[in-house]
Short mmCIF file of C-alpha atoms in Angstrom, two decimals:
data_model
loop_
_atom_site.label_atom_id
_atom_site.label_comp_id
_atom_site.label_asym_id
_atom_site.label_seq_id
_atom_site.Cartn_x
_atom_site.Cartn_y
_atom_site.Cartn_z
CA MET K 1 18.91 -4.64 -5.34
CA THR K 2 17.27 -7.48 -5.55
CA ILE K 3 14.17 -7.49 -3.47
CA ARG K 4 13.04 -9.87 -1.09
CA VAL K 5 9.45 -11.69 -1.06
CA LEU K 6 7.52 -12.91 1.63
CA LEU K 7 4.32 -14.81 0.12
CA ALA K 8 1.67 -15.26 2.27
CA ASP K 9 -1.27 -17.87 1.39
CA ASP K 10 -3.23 -20.25 2.40
CA GLN K 11 -2.65 -22.91 -0.33
CA ALA K 12 0.51 -24.39 -1.24
CA LEU K 13 0.31 -24.58 -5.27
CA LEU K 14 -0.22 -20.81 -5.08
CA ARG K 15 2.63 -20.15 -3.62
CA GLY K 16 4.14 -22.50 -5.67
CA THR K 17 3.20 -20.97 -8.50
CA PHE K 18 4.00 -16.85 -7.42
CA ARG K 19 7.10 -17.98 -6.04
CA MET K 20 8.26 -19.71 -9.86
CA LEU K 21 6.70 -16.66 -11.47
CA ILE K 22 8.65 -14.51 -9.09
CA ASP K 23 12.36 -16.45 -8.64
CA SER K 24 12.03 -15.94 -12.85
CA ALA K 25 12.68 -12.06 -12.26
CA PRO K 26 16.50 -10.96 -11.94
CA ASP K 27 15.55 -8.48 -9.61
CA LEU K 28 12.81 -10.47 -7.06
CA GLU K 29 13.44 -13.42 -4.68
CA VAL K 30 11.04 -15.07 -2.52
CA VAL K 31 13.10 -15.31 0.42
CA ALA K 32 10.03 -17.37 2.88
CA GLU K 33 6.63 -18.95 2.72
CA ALA K 34 3.72 -18.85 5.30
CA GLY K 35 0.26 -20.68 5.05
CA THR K 36 -1.12 -18.37 7.94
CA GLY K 37 -1.41 -14.45 9.53
CA ARG K 38 0.74 -15.77 12.41
CA GLU K 39 3.76 -17.00 10.30
CA ALA K 40 3.72 -14.15 8.00
CA VAL K 41 4.07 -11.58 10.85
CA ARG K 42 6.68 -14.04 12.36
CA LEU K 43 8.18 -14.65 9.02
CA ALA K 44 8.20 -10.38 8.52
CA ARG K 45 10.69 -10.36 11.50
CA THR K 46 12.68 -13.01 10.96
CA ALA K 47 13.83 -13.52 7.46
CA ARG K 48 14.69 -9.68 6.41
CA VAL K 49 12.03 -9.08 4.09
CA ASP K 50 11.60 -6.34 1.79
CA LEU K 51 7.75 -6.66 0.86
CA VAL K 52 4.92 -8.87 1.92
CA LEU K 53 2.83 -10.58 -0.42
CA MET K 54 -0.12 -10.50 1.24
CA ASP K 55 -3.77 -13.38 0.87
CA ILE K 56 -6.38 -11.96 2.90
CA ARG K 57 -8.31 -15.09 3.77
CA MET K 58 -5.51 -16.91 6.30
CA PRO K 59 -6.44 -19.15 8.92
CA GLU K 60 -4.93 -18.47 12.82
CA LEU K 61 -4.92 -14.57 11.58
CA ASP K 62 -6.25 -13.16 8.46
CA GLY K 63 -4.44 -10.88 6.08
CA LEU K 64 -5.60 -7.50 6.95
CA GLU K 65 -5.03 -8.35 10.44
CA ALA K 66 -1.31 -9.46 10.06
CA THR K 67 -0.98 -6.67 7.10
CA ARG K 68 -1.49 -4.06 9.96
CA LEU K 69 0.26 -6.46 12.96
CA ILE K 70 3.04 -6.09 10.63
CA THR K 71 2.82 -1.86 9.62
CA ALA K 72 1.97 -1.18 13.26
CA ASP K 73 5.87 -2.48 14.28
CA GLU K 74 9.10 0.11 14.30
CA ASP K 75 11.61 -2.45 13.46
CA LEU K 76 9.45 -3.40 10.68
CA ALA K 77 9.05 0.36 9.52
CA GLY K 78 10.75 -0.60 5.69
CA VAL K 79 8.54 -3.50 5.11
CA LYS K 80 5.79 -2.74 2.01
CA VAL K 81 2.46 -4.98 2.51
CA LEU K 82 1.01 -6.04 -0.85
CA VAL K 83 -2.60 -7.16 -0.92
CA LEU K 84 -3.58 -9.79 -3.35
CA THR K 85 -6.97 -11.42 -3.22
CA THR K 86 -10.19 -13.30 -4.96
CA PHE K 87 -11.76 -11.23 -3.13
CA GLU K 88 -11.45 -7.59 -4.46
CA SER K 89 -14.76 -6.05 -2.36
CA GLU K 90 -15.11 -2.22 -1.62
CA GLU K 91 -15.31 -3.38 2.40
CA TYR K 92 -11.42 -5.15 1.44
CA VAL K 93 -9.93 -2.76 -0.13
CA ALA K 94 -10.49 -0.06 2.67
CA GLU K 95 -10.11 -1.97 4.88
CA ALA K 96 -6.48 -2.75 3.68
CA ILE K 97 -5.23 0.14 3.24
CA ARG K 98 -6.12 1.74 6.67
CA ALA K 99 -4.16 -2.23 8.32
CA GLY K 100 -1.25 0.25 6.29
CA ALA K 101 -1.04 -2.06 2.95
CA SER K 102 0.96 -0.61 0.16
CA GLY K 103 -0.99 -2.01 -2.85
CA PHE K 104 -4.24 -3.68 -3.30
CA LEU K 105 -4.84 -6.27 -6.53
CA GLY K 106 -6.59 -9.53 -7.37
CA LYS K 107 -4.98 -12.42 -7.93
CA GLY K 108 -6.69 -12.19 -11.57
CA ILE K 109 -3.91 -9.63 -12.56
CA ASN K 110 -2.02 -10.94 -15.41
CA PRO K 111 2.17 -11.90 -14.66
CA GLU K 112 4.31 -9.63 -15.59
CA GLU K 113 1.57 -7.04 -14.11
CA LEU K 114 1.97 -8.72 -10.83
CA LEU K 115 6.44 -8.37 -11.10
CA ASP K 116 5.85 -4.15 -12.20
CA ALA K 117 3.21 -4.12 -8.90
CA ILE K 118 5.50 -5.40 -6.40
CA ARG K 119 8.63 -2.47 -7.92
CA VAL K 120 6.40 0.16 -7.60
CA VAL K 121 5.33 -1.64 -3.79
CA ALA K 122 8.44 -1.75 -2.50
CA ALA K 123 10.15 1.07 -3.86
CA GLY K 124 7.47 3.22 -2.02
CA ASP K 125 4.23 3.67 -3.79
CA ALA K 126 0.64 3.14 -4.05
CA LEU K 127 -0.46 1.11 -6.15
CA LEU K 128 -4.60 -0.44 -6.22
CA SER K 129 -6.08 -2.52 -8.99
CA PRO K 130 -8.70 -0.80 -11.41
CA ALA K 131 -11.13 -2.21 -9.40
CA ALA K 132 -10.21 0.25 -6.07
CA THR K 133 -10.37 3.67 -7.86
CA LYS K 134 -9.99 7.16 -6.12
CA ALA K 135 -13.70 7.32 -5.32
CA LEU K 136 -14.27 3.68 -3.47
CA ILE K 137 -11.38 5.20 -1.20
CA GLY K 138 -13.29 8.28 -0.68
CA ARG K 139 -16.65 6.55 0.06
CA PHE K 140 -15.00 4.52 2.79
CA LEU K 141 -12.46 6.59 3.87
CA ALA K 142 -14.11 10.28 4.44
CA GLN K 143 -16.52 8.36 7.29
CA PRO K 144 -13.73 7.57 10.65
CA ALA K 145 -14.67 7.34 13.65
CA PRO K 146 -13.92 9.75 16.08
CA ALA K 147 -11.01 8.60 17.74
CA ASP K 148 -9.24 7.54 14.16
CA ARG K 149 -9.66 11.36 13.31
CA ALA K 150 -8.08 12.23 17.03
CA ALA K 151 -4.94 10.88 16.19
CA LEU K 152 -4.91 11.93 12.99
CA PRO K 153 -1.37 13.90 11.53
CA ARG K 154 -2.45 18.16 12.17
CA LEU K 155 -2.48 19.00 8.06
CA ASP K 156 -1.05 22.70 9.40
CA VAL K 157 2.30 21.60 9.64
CA LEU K 158 2.51 20.85 5.68
CA THR K 159 3.04 24.40 3.46
CA ALA K 160 0.13 25.46 0.72
CA ARG K 161 2.52 23.93 -1.76
CA GLU K 162 2.50 20.64 0.29
CA GLN K 163 -1.41 20.55 1.22
CA GLU K 164 -1.99 20.59 -2.33
CA VAL K 165 0.64 17.94 -3.62
CA VAL K 166 -1.44 15.52 -1.45
CA THR K 167 -4.57 16.41 -2.81
CA LEU K 168 -3.50 15.50 -6.09
CA VAL K 169 -1.51 11.94 -4.52
CA ALA K 170 -5.22 11.25 -2.95
CA ALA K 171 -6.44 12.38 -6.77
CA GLY K 172 -4.00 8.62 -7.67
CA LEU K 173 -1.74 11.45 -9.77
CA SER K 174 1.79 10.20 -10.26
CA ASN K 175 5.27 12.74 -9.56
CA ASP K 176 5.17 13.22 -13.71
CA ASP K 177 1.40 13.96 -13.42
CA ILE K 178 1.66 16.23 -10.70
CA ALA K 179 4.76 17.83 -12.17
CA GLU K 180 2.67 18.60 -15.41
CA ARG K 181 -0.18 19.71 -12.79
CA LEU K 182 1.47 21.97 -11.26
CA PHE K 183 4.29 22.88 -14.22
CA VAL K 184 7.16 22.05 -12.37
CA THR K 185 9.71 19.35 -12.98
CA PRO K 186 8.97 15.69 -11.97
CA LEU K 187 11.80 15.88 -9.23
CA THR K 188 10.56 18.85 -7.62
CA ALA K 189 7.20 17.13 -7.48
CA LYS K 190 8.93 13.93 -5.98
CA THR K 191 10.68 15.84 -3.22
CA HIS K 192 6.91 17.57 -2.52
CA VAL K 193 5.54 14.71 -2.05
CA ASN K 194 8.12 13.25 0.01
CA ARG K 195 8.84 16.59 2.27
CA ALA K 196 4.93 16.09 2.61
CA MET K 197 4.75 12.48 3.67
CA ALA K 198 7.45 12.99 6.32
CA LYS K 199 5.65 15.83 7.67
CA LEU K 200 2.68 13.50 8.08
CA GLY K 201 4.46 10.19 9.39
CA ALA K 202 3.39 8.09 6.39
CA ARG K 203 4.55 5.52 5.31
CA ASP K 204 3.86 5.33 1.81
CA ARG K 205 1.30 7.26 -0.62
CA ALA K 206 -1.08 4.89 0.09
CA GLN K 207 -1.37 6.37 3.73
CA VAL K 208 -0.87 9.65 2.16
CA VAL K 209 -4.21 8.96 0.58
CA VAL K 210 -6.18 7.65 3.43
CA ILE K 211 -4.75 10.74 5.90
CA ALA K 212 -6.06 13.28 2.93
CA TYR K 213 -9.81 11.72 2.87
CA GLU K 214 -9.98 11.12 7.23
CA SER K 215 -8.20 14.77 7.74
CA GLY K 216 -11.15 16.03 4.94
CA LEU K 217 -8.88 17.60 2.80
CA VAL K 218 -10.46 15.54 0.23
CA ARG K 219 -14.13 15.23 -0.20
CA PRO K 220 -15.36 11.97 -2.06
CA GLY K 221 -16.81 13.55 -5.23
CA SER K 222 -13.94 15.67 -5.71
CA SER K 223 -11.82 16.35 -8.34
CA ALA K 224 -8.65 17.21 -8.58
#
């Protein structure tokens, strides 16, 4: 299946460059372009996209707020957001993940890495640039506002093994890494991850990381 991509960036030249790159891949297609955050939200709803490649600094509505609106829309439950920005600051990484983004990359990424990132995020996995390390995420997500904590899913819906798996996901381990750590098959590890995501109501692995830190299951500086 072809992955349908929406480009959201206020610079037309960059959108054109990204379009040529993405359209060069046989399994990817740019189906719409947005120059503002508000336009990105509208096109996400009308263009039947699978993934939004989202810039942060845009007019009318910034990329973070546009991401919040897209990920909060039940009609767009299958749409993933990959933030691609020049500004890889700690605050932006944390806010992008809290907003519901499934990936965060710097614009200095090489072309093949970007294409692979689109595929990874569209498949439902989380992806962060090297600058967005698990320690960084822990530092910013371990101090949620009280209202956020009250709204978090209850971890007691998870089995002990599922809680263990969530901890490993939050540590940045892939399904293969988790399988090796737990002495199970990759398919079994994937099943545990998917069940935990379903019980927690998480859209993807990035949201699992958010829940793990904000609930206190994983704490900054802890190692898996």
